[in-house]
CSV table of C-alpha atoms in Angstrom, one decimal:
chain,number,residue,atom,x,y,z
A,116,MET,CA,-151.6,57.5,-69.5
A,117,ALA,CA,-155.1,56.1,-69.1
A,118,PHE,CA,-156.4,53.3,-71.3
A,119,LEU,CA,-158.2,54.8,-74.3
A,120,PHE,CA,-161.3,53.3,-75.8
A,121,ILE,CA,-160.4,54.7,-79.2
A,122,THR,CA,-156.9,55.2,-80.5
A,123,PRO,CA,-155.7,58.4,-82.2
A,124,LYS,CA,-155.1,56.4,-85.4
A,125,GLU,CA,-158.8,55.2,-85.4
A,126,ILE,CA,-159.9,58.8,-85.1
A,127,SER,CA,-157.6,60.1,-87.9
A,128,THR,CA,-158.5,57.3,-90.3
A,129,THR,CA,-162.3,57.5,-89.9
A,130,THR,CA,-163.0,61.2,-89.5
A,131,VAL,CA,-162.0,64.6,-90.8
A,132,LEU,CA,-159.1,64.8,-88.3
A,133,GLY,CA,-155.8,64.8,-90.2
A,134,GLY,CA,-153.3,62.1,-89.5
A,135,ASN,CA,-150.6,64.7,-89.0
A,136,VAL,CA,-152.3,66.4,-86.0
A,137,ASP,CA,-150.1,66.0,-82.9
A,138,ILE,CA,-151.7,63.3,-80.7
A,139,ASP,CA,-150.9,65.4,-77.6
A,140,LYS,CA,-153.3,68.0,-78.9
A,141,TYR,CA,-156.4,65.8,-78.4
A,142,GLN,CA,-155.4,62.7,-76.4
A,143,PHE,CA,-156.5,64.4,-73.2
A,144,ILE,CA,-159.9,65.0,-74.8
A,145,ILE,CA,-160.4,61.3,-75.4
A,146,GLU,CA,-159.7,60.6,-71.7
A,147,SER,CA,-162.1,63.4,-70.7
A,148,VAL,CA,-164.9,62.1,-72.9
A,149,GLN,CA,-164.5,58.7,-71.4
A,150,ILE,CA,-165.1,60.1,-67.9
A,151,SER,CA,-167.7,62.8,-68.8
A,152,VAL,CA,-169.7,61.0,-71.4
A,153,ILE,CA,-169.1,57.2,-71.4
A,154,GLU,CA,-168.9,56.6,-67.6
A,155,PRO,CA,-172.2,58.4,-66.9
A,156,LEU,CA,-173.9,56.6,-69.8
A,157,LEU,CA,-172.8,53.1,-68.7
A,158,GLY,CA,-172.6,53.7,-65.0
A,159,THR,CA,-169.5,53.2,-63.0
A,160,GLU,CA,-169.7,49.4,-62.6
A,161,LEU,CA,-170.3,48.7,-66.3
A,162,TYR,CA,-167.7,51.3,-67.3
A,163,ASP,CA,-165.1,49.7,-65.1
A,164,LYS,CA,-165.9,46.2,-66.4
A,165,VAL,CA,-165.7,47.3,-70.0
A,166,ARG,CA,-162.5,49.3,-69.5
A,167,THR,CA,-160.8,46.5,-67.6
A,168,GLU,CA,-161.7,43.7,-70.1
A,169,ALA,CA,-161.0,45.9,-73.2
A,170,GLN,CA,-157.6,46.8,-71.8
A,171,ALA,CA,-156.8,43.1,-71.0
A,172,ALA,CA,-158.2,42.0,-74.4
A,173,THR,CA,-160.6,39.6,-72.7
A,174,ILE,CA,-163.8,41.3,-73.6
A,175,ALA,CA,-166.4,39.0,-75.2
A,176,GLY,CA,-170.1,38.5,-75.9
A,177,ASP,CA,-172.5,41.3,-75.2
A,178,TYR,CA,-169.7,43.3,-73.6
A,179,LEU,CA,-167.7,43.1,-76.9
A,180,THR,CA,-170.7,44.3,-78.9
A,181,LEU,CA,-171.3,47.1,-76.4
A,182,TYR,CA,-167.7,48.1,-76.7
A,183,THR,CA,-167.3,48.0,-80.5
A,184,GLU,CA,-170.7,49.2,-81.6
A,185,PHE,CA,-171.4,51.8,-78.9
A,186,VAL,CA,-168.6,52.8,-76.6
A,187,LYS,CA,-165.9,53.2,-79.3
A,188,PRO,CA,-168.1,55.2,-81.8
A,189,ILE,CA,-169.5,57.5,-79.0
A,190,THR,CA,-166.0,58.1,-77.7
A,191,LYS,CA,-164.6,58.8,-81.2
A,192,ASN,CA,-167.4,61.2,-82.3
A,193,GLU,CA,-167.7,63.1,-79.0
A,194,ALA,CA,-163.9,63.5,-78.6
A,195,LEU,CA,-163.6,64.8,-82.1
A,196,ALA,CA,-166.4,67.3,-81.6
A,197,GLU,CA,-164.8,68.5,-78.4
A,198,TYR,CA,-161.4,68.8,-80.2
A,199,ILE,CA,-162.9,70.8,-83.1
A,200,GLU,CA,-164.3,73.4,-80.7
A,201,VAL,CA,-160.8,74.1,-79.2
A,202,ALA,CA,-158.4,73.1,-82.0
A,203,THR,CA,-157.3,76.6,-83.0
A,204,LEU,CA,-156.5,77.7,-79.5
A,205,MET,CA,-153.1,77.2,-77.9
A,206,VAL,CA,-152.2,77.8,-74.3
A,207,THR,CA,-148.5,78.5,-73.7
A,208,ASN,CA,-146.3,80.2,-71.2
A,209,ALA,CA,-146.8,83.4,-73.1
A,210,GLY,CA,-150.6,83.2,-72.9
A,211,ILE,CA,-153.5,82.0,-75.1
A,212,PHE,CA,-153.2,82.2,-78.8
A,213,LYS,CA,-155.3,81.4,-81.8
A,214,ASN,CA,-153.3,79.4,-84.3
A,215,SER,CA,-153.6,80.5,-87.9
A,216,PRO,CA,-151.0,79.2,-90.4
A,217,GLU,CA,-149.9,81.4,-93.3
A,218,ASN,CA,-152.0,81.4,-96.5
A,219,THR,CA,-155.1,80.0,-94.7
A,220,GLU,CA,-158.5,81.4,-93.8
A,221,SER,CA,-159.8,80.6,-90.4
A,222,PRO,CA,-163.5,79.5,-90.3
A,223,THR,CA,-166.0,81.5,-88.4
A,224,THR,CA,-167.1,80.4,-84.9
A,225,SER,CA,-170.4,79.3,-86.4
A,226,GLU,CA,-168.7,77.3,-89.1
A,227,VAL,CA,-166.6,75.5,-86.5
A,228,GLN,CA,-169.7,74.9,-84.4
A,229,VAL,CA,-171.5,73.3,-87.3
A,230,LEU,CA,-168.7,70.8,-87.8
A,231,ALA,CA,-168.5,70.1,-84.0
A,232,ASP,CA,-172.3,69.7,-83.9
A,233,LYS,CA,-172.1,67.2,-86.7
A,234,TYR,CA,-169.9,64.9,-84.6
A,235,HIS,CA,-171.8,65.6,-81.4
A,236,GLY,CA,-174.9,64.5,-83.3
A,237,LEU,CA,-173.2,61.3,-84.4
A,238,GLY,CA,-172.1,60.5,-80.9
A,239,GLN,CA,-175.7,61.1,-79.7
A,240,LEU,CA,-177.1,58.8,-82.4
A,241,TYR,CA,-174.9,56.0,-81.1
A,242,ALA,CA,-176.0,56.9,-77.5
A,243,GLN,CA,-179.7,56.5,-78.5
A,244,ARG,CA,-179.0,53.2,-80.2
A,245,PHE,CA,-177.1,52.1,-77.0
A,246,GLU,CA,-180.2,52.9,-74.9
A,247,LYS,CA,-182.5,50.8,-77.2
A,248,TRP,CA,-179.9,48.0,-77.3
A,249,MET,CA,-179.7,47.9,-73.5
A,250,LEU,CA,-183.4,47.5,-73.2
A,251,LYS,CA,-183.1,44.1,-74.9
A,252,ARG,CA,-180.1,42.9,-72.8
A,253,ASN,CA,-179.6,41.8,-69.2
A,254,ILE,CA,-176.2,43.1,-68.3
A,255,PRO,CA,-176.0,43.0,-64.5
A,256,GLU,CA,-173.4,45.8,-64.1
A,257,TYR,CA,-175.7,48.3,-65.9
A,258,LYS,CA,-177.8,50.3,-63.4
A,259,ALA,CA,-179.6,53.5,-64.3
A,260,TYR,CA,-178.9,54.8,-60.8
A,261,GLN,CA,-175.6,54.2,-59.0
A,262,ASP,CA,-173.2,56.3,-57.0
A,263,GLU,CA,-173.1,59.8,-58.4
A,264,VAL,CA,-174.2,58.6,-61.9
A,265,ASN,CA,-177.7,58.8,-63.1
A,266,ALA,CA,-177.8,57.4,-66.7
A,267,GLN,CA,-181.4,58.4,-67.1
A,268,SER,CA,-180.6,62.1,-67.0
A,269,ILE,CA,-177.5,62.5,-69.1
A,270,LYS,CA,-177.9,65.8,-71.0
A,271,THR,CA,-176.4,65.5,-74.5
A,272,GLN,CA,-174.7,68.3,-76.4
A,273,THR,CA,-177.7,68.7,-78.6
A,274,GLY,CA,-180.0,69.4,-75.7
A,275,TRP,CA,-181.7,66.0,-75.7
A,276,TYR,CA,-182.1,64.0,-72.5
A,277,LEU,CA,-181.4,60.3,-72.5
């Protein structure tokens, strides 16, 4: 298992996600968001530094601020938004099913999307704050262009460009 920037407990205690949701249902999404959202936003060098120091519990200074005030909230909100979009679907050996417990009413696709968009929007709010914060810092590992990552052209879920 990869190191997670946000724990399942942190998501379930600070969002609409219920604490009884099986962690296996969304843990992979947290990992995916770290690679698809956080790494492009930070760039590979800074991403690797933050991940390594956070995992070793040696993160400090501006890196700790970056981690707690931007990386964790973006990861949490984007992962939850992604999970909301697929939560009712289940893939098993018998095929793909839509889960609908007895005595419940499933929301419409547009109602689900409204909730997902709410959390994508929160993630993007933190991403915008991150960009402003980075303008006032000199963090040598942060480079707008490196390897395959171009932090200046990250397209957000809401259609904005960072």
